Tab-separated table of C-alpha atoms in Angstrom:
chain	number	residue	atom	x	y	z
A	928	LEU	CA	60.707	-2.730	26.402
A	929	LYS	CA	60.805	-6.116	24.752
A	930	PRO	CA	58.608	-8.986	25.908
A	931	SER	CA	60.361	-11.934	27.434
A	932	ARG	CA	60.518	-15.301	25.787
A	933	ASP	CA	57.645	-16.643	27.910
A	934	GLN	CA	55.462	-13.646	27.102
A	935	ALA	CA	56.211	-13.993	23.403
A	936	ARG	CA	55.350	-17.688	23.567
A	937	TRP	CA	52.091	-16.884	25.403
A	938	PHE	CA	51.092	-14.325	22.785
A	939	SER	CA	51.920	-16.724	19.979
A	940	THR	CA	49.791	-19.469	21.514
A	941	ARG	CA	46.869	-17.102	22.228
A	942	ARG	CA	46.842	-15.680	18.738
A	943	PRO	CA	43.586	-16.647	16.947
A	944	ARG	CA	44.035	-19.025	14.110
A	945	ASN	CA	43.002	-18.167	10.592
A	946	ARG	CA	39.841	-20.110	10.062
A	947	PRO	CA	37.860	-20.152	6.848
A	948	PRO	CA	34.700	-18.034	6.993
A	949	ALA	CA	31.532	-19.899	7.755
A	950	LYS	CA	29.348	-20.511	4.758
A	951	LEU	CA	25.912	-19.004	4.910
A	952	PRO	CA	22.972	-21.226	3.970
A	953	ARG	CA	21.684	-20.616	0.505
A	954	ASP	CA	18.180	-21.030	-0.792
A	955	ARG	CA	18.359	-23.663	-3.460
A	956	GLY	CA	16.472	-22.954	-6.620
A	957	ARG	CA	15.889	-19.305	-5.746
A	958	GLY	CA	17.774	-16.336	-7.098
A	959	PRO	CA	18.592	-13.126	-5.211
A	960	SER	CA	15.711	-11.274	-6.825
A	961	SER	CA	13.151	-13.832	-5.653
A	962	ARG	CA	14.552	-13.789	-2.119
A	963	ALA	CA	14.427	-9.995	-2.044
A	964	ALA	CA	10.851	-9.999	-3.326
A	965	SER	CA	9.760	-12.487	-0.668
A	966	ALA	CA	11.492	-10.433	2.041
A	967	HIS	CA	9.713	-7.264	0.914
A	968	ALA	CA	6.405	-9.150	0.806
A	969	MET	CA	6.885	-10.293	4.407
A	970	LEU	CA	7.954	-6.862	5.695
A	971	ILE	CA	5.384	-4.746	3.829
A	972	PRO	CA	2.196	-6.677	3.054
A	973	MET	CA	0.456	-4.775	0.285
A	974	PRO	CA	-3.084	-5.452	-0.906
A	975	ALA	CA	-3.765	-6.319	-4.513
A	976	VAL	CA	-4.234	-2.985	-6.273
A	977	PRO	CA	-6.930	-3.248	-8.972
A	978	SER	CA	-6.409	-2.074	-12.518
A	979	GLY	CA	-8.652	-1.688	-15.511
A	980	PRO	CA	-11.329	0.669	-16.782
A	981	PRO	CA	-13.230	2.700	-14.173
A	982	SER	CA	-16.746	1.790	-13.180
A	983	ALA	CA	-19.773	4.075	-13.253
A	984	TYR	CA	-19.389	4.694	-9.514
A	985	ALA	CA	-15.732	5.696	-9.973
A	986	LEU	CA	-16.686	8.172	-12.688
A	987	SER	CA	-19.398	9.609	-10.445
A	988	MET	CA	-16.794	10.137	-7.685
A	989	ARG	CA	-14.417	11.981	-10.042
A	990	PRO	CA	-15.771	15.509	-9.251
A	991	TRP	CA	-15.283	14.898	-5.520
A	992	VAL	CA	-11.721	13.723	-6.076
A	993	ILE	CA	-11.004	16.851	-8.153
A	994	CYS	CA	-12.395	19.079	-5.379
A	995	VAL	CA	-10.133	17.405	-2.812
A	996	LEU	CA	-7.146	17.752	-5.136
A	997	LEU	CA	-7.852	21.482	-5.609
A	998	PHE	CA	-8.027	21.909	-1.823
A	999	GLN	CA	-4.751	20.011	-1.415
A	1000	THR	CA	-3.069	22.110	-4.118
A	1001	VAL	CA	-4.010	25.387	-2.398
A	1002	MET	CA	-2.759	24.067	0.954
A	1003	CYS	CA	0.476	22.918	-0.667
A	1004	VAL	CA	1.068	26.457	-1.975
A	1005	PHE	CA	0.474	27.907	1.507
A	1006	ARG	CA	2.756	25.314	3.045
A	1007	THR	CA	5.589	26.038	0.643
A	1008	PHE	CA	5.448	29.849	0.346
A	1009	LEU	CA	3.764	30.931	3.590
A	1010	PHE	CA	5.357	28.569	6.122
A	1011	LEU	CA	8.501	27.952	4.003
A	1012	ASP	CA	8.246	24.183	4.577
A	1013	ILE	CA	10.190	23.195	1.467
A	1014	ILE	CA	10.620	19.471	2.155
A	1015	GLY	CA	7.044	18.991	3.348
A	1016	GLY	CA	5.698	20.977	0.411
A	1017	PHE	CA	7.727	18.917	-2.046
A	1018	LEU	CA	6.449	15.608	-0.621
A	1019	MET	CA	2.913	16.934	-0.645
A	1020	ALA	CA	3.318	18.056	-4.268
A	1021	VAL	CA	4.437	14.538	-5.249
A	1022	ILE	CA	1.308	13.054	-3.652
A	1023	ILE	CA	-0.955	15.622	-5.304
A	1024	SER	CA	0.617	15.049	-8.718
A	1025	MET	CA	-0.171	11.340	-8.414
A	1026	GLY	CA	-3.791	12.202	-7.673
A	1027	TRP	CA	-4.014	14.560	-10.650
A	1028	TYR	CA	-2.601	11.857	-12.880
A	1029	ALA	CA	-5.266	9.443	-11.609
A	1030	VAL	CA	-8.080	11.774	-12.718
A	1031	SER	CA	-6.410	13.105	-15.866
A	1032	ASP	CA	-8.244	10.606	-18.099
A	1033	GLY	CA	-11.314	9.296	-16.319
A	1034	VAL	CA	-10.311	7.635	-13.041
A	1035	ASN	CA	-7.255	5.386	-12.889
A	1036	ILE	CA	-8.082	3.058	-9.990
A	1037	MET	CA	-4.485	1.917	-9.453
A	1038	PHE	CA	-3.021	5.427	-9.121
A	1039	ALA	CA	-6.040	6.550	-7.109
A	1040	CYS	CA	-5.320	3.800	-4.569
A	1041	TYR	CA	-1.646	4.775	-4.425
A	1042	TRP	CA	-2.670	8.412	-3.926
A	1043	ALA	CA	-5.015	7.442	-1.098
A	1044	MET	CA	-2.402	5.324	0.701
A	1045	MET	CA	0.190	8.096	0.525
A	1046	CYS	CA	-2.413	10.601	1.731
A	1047	LEU	CA	-3.149	8.399	4.739
A	1048	PHE	CA	0.494	7.990	5.787
A	1049	ASN	CA	1.638	11.542	5.132
A	1050	GLY	CA	-1.508	13.108	6.531
A	1051	ALA	CA	-1.279	11.089	9.742
A	1052	LEU	CA	2.358	12.120	10.241
A	1053	ASP	CA	1.568	15.790	9.598
A	1054	LEU	CA	-1.375	15.693	12.000
A	1055	VAL	CA	0.764	14.160	14.743
A	1056	LYS	CA	3.393	16.851	14.093
A	1057	TRP	CA	0.743	19.568	14.432
A	1058	ILE	CA	-0.581	18.076	17.683
A	1059	ASP	CA	2.961	17.907	19.070
A	1060	PHE	CA	3.503	21.569	18.184
A	1061	ALA	CA	0.164	22.594	19.735
A	1062	VAL	CA	0.895	20.757	22.986
A	1063	LYS	CA	4.434	22.115	23.385
A	1064	SER	CA	3.621	25.674	22.290
A	1065	PRO	CA	4.030	28.246	25.102
A	1066	GLN	CA	0.904	30.074	23.924
A	1067	PRO	CA	-2.428	28.708	22.697
A	1068	VAL	CA	-2.752	27.976	19.010
A	1069	PHE	CA	-6.033	29.876	18.746
A	1070	SER	CA	-6.536	32.946	20.914
A	1071	SER	CA	-8.833	35.936	20.762
A	1072	SER	CA	-6.107	38.125	22.242
A	1073	GLN	CA	-3.890	37.509	19.211
A	1074	PRO	CA	-4.346	39.345	15.911
A	1075	ALA	CA	-6.424	37.856	13.112
A	1076	GLU	CA	-3.355	36.954	11.071
A	1077	PHE	CA	-2.186	34.656	13.860
A	1078	ASN	CA	-5.466	32.736	13.995
A	1079	ILE	CA	-5.623	32.515	10.183
A	1080	ALA	CA	-2.117	31.057	10.075
A	1081	SER	CA	-3.058	28.546	12.777
A	1082	THR	CA	-6.166	27.548	10.821
A	1083	ILE	CA	-4.132	27.021	7.659
A	1084	SER	CA	-1.559	24.945	9.558
A	1085	LEU	CA	-4.362	22.667	10.793
A	1086	ALA	CA	-6.060	22.523	7.387
A	1087	ILE	CA	-2.881	21.219	5.712
A	1088	PRO	CA	-2.895	17.730	7.316
A	1089	LEU	CA	-6.690	17.546	7.182
A	1090	SER	CA	-6.659	18.247	3.443
A	1091	ILE	CA	-4.220	15.391	2.904
A	1092	LEU	CA	-6.286	12.987	5.008
A	1093	LEU	CA	-9.384	13.697	2.914
A	1094	GLY	CA	-7.924	11.631	0.077
A	1095	ALA	CA	-7.829	8.422	2.142
A	1096	PRO	CA	-11.634	7.773	2.430
A	1097	LEU	CA	-12.153	8.604	-1.254
A	1098	GLY	CA	-9.498	6.097	-2.299
A	1099	TRP	CA	-10.959	3.501	0.065
A	1100	ARG	CA	-14.402	3.867	-1.523
A	1101	LEU	CA	-12.941	3.486	-5.010
A	1102	TYR	CA	-10.972	0.425	-3.920
A	1103	LYS	CA	-13.998	-1.277	-2.330
A	1104	ASN	CA	-16.116	-0.585	-5.404
A	1105	SER	CA	-13.493	-2.100	-7.699
A	1106	GLN	CA	-13.225	-5.194	-5.498
A	1107	GLU	CA	-16.999	-5.652	-5.498
A	1108	GLY	CA	-16.986	-5.368	-9.282
A	1109	LEU	CA	-14.326	-8.072	-9.567
A	1110	VAL	CA	-16.255	-10.407	-7.271
A	1111	GLY	CA	-19.497	-9.882	-9.188
A	1112	GLU	CA	-18.007	-10.747	-12.582
A	1113	PRO	CA	-18.947	-14.223	-13.865
A	1114	SER	CA	-16.096	-16.637	-14.427
A	1115	SER	CA	-15.475	-17.643	-18.044
A	1116	GLY	CA	-13.179	-20.589	-17.422
A	1117	ALA	CA	-14.431	-23.610	-15.555
A	1118	GLY	CA	-18.021	-22.400	-15.557
A	1119	GLY	CA	-18.208	-22.479	-19.338
A	1120	ALA	CA	-16.785	-25.991	-19.436
A	1121	ASP	CA	-19.309	-27.208	-16.869
A	1122	ASP	CA	-22.182	-25.668	-18.809
A	1123	SER	CA	-21.045	-27.322	-22.035
A	1124	GLU	CA	-20.685	-30.700	-20.329
A	1125	SER	CA	-24.112	-30.468	-18.719
A	1126	ALA	CA	-25.620	-29.439	-22.036
A	1127	SER	CA	-24.021	-32.418	-23.792
A	1128	LEU	CA	-25.339	-34.807	-21.129
A	1129	ILE	CA	-28.849	-33.422	-21.117
A	1130	GLY	CA	-29.059	-33.219	-24.850
A	1131	ASN	CA	-30.998	-30.622	-26.732
A	1132	GLY	CA	-33.157	-29.608	-23.755
A	1133	GLY	CA	-35.920	-32.121	-24.462
A	1134	GLY	CA	-36.503	-30.795	-27.949
A	1135	GLY	CA	-35.206	-33.930	-29.770
A	1136	ALA	CA	-36.531	-37.488	-29.609
A	1137	GLN	CA	-34.970	-40.023	-27.244
A	1138	THR	CA	-32.758	-42.365	-29.329
A	1139	TYR	CA	-31.356	-44.722	-26.682
A	1140	GLN	CA	-32.805	-47.639	-24.681
A	1141	VAL	CA	-32.160	-47.902	-20.982
A	1142	PHE	CA	-32.104	-51.738	-20.758
A	1143	GLY	CA	-33.537	-54.703	-22.592
A	1144	GLY	CA	-33.720	-58.470	-22.648
A	1145	THR	CA	-35.007	-60.981	-20.144
A	1146	GLY	CA	-33.876	-61.131	-16.557
A	1147	GLN	CA	-32.292	-64.245	-14.963
A	1148	ARG	CA	-32.240	-65.314	-11.325
A	1149	LEU	CA	-29.073	-66.604	-9.684
A	1150	GLY	CA	-29.298	-70.186	-8.373
A	1151	GLY	CA	-32.472	-70.889	-10.292
A	1152	THR	CA	-33.120	-74.181	-12.097
């Protein structure tokens, strides 16, 4: 079937015209990297992670961090080889390796904060997953009627997310201590300039003799004769 002349004319008139694509507004004076960085900053606001040598408090917390990392390492082995959770065990191993790197030479505050943030997110997700499994399970998670191996496996499955969450409060304490140390440091910029200016105005602290005269001469009255 061929369309009639009127139908062909109607289709030709209804055909959309080729219009040039609309130009998107561009940010003047800003490159694509700066726009991407600003977009990431708006989507994921991240706190300023401190860096520098560890404080005495951070070094005192190092044994506790090592104990938590040992606990996490044992739970990661159980998760990988006992429950055969390969993906979860791999992600947990990445988090633990970052924590071990933070305490490899003293305490690296920056990597300790990254370790704590990843522990918080991953541990919260694993805990929610465990709660969802416990609620939807046809049988109770812990039961005296079940053999001991069943209750031990349930205890290990609960200890896995709890071991990850233990790294979050330790990292928070290290972060707060580093921030307090930065606030307590004296400023060496404008404060030094102000001290030098005040010292130059005051003089030698009263040790030298006064060599200037405040005013002198005779006073005159306006409108006097």
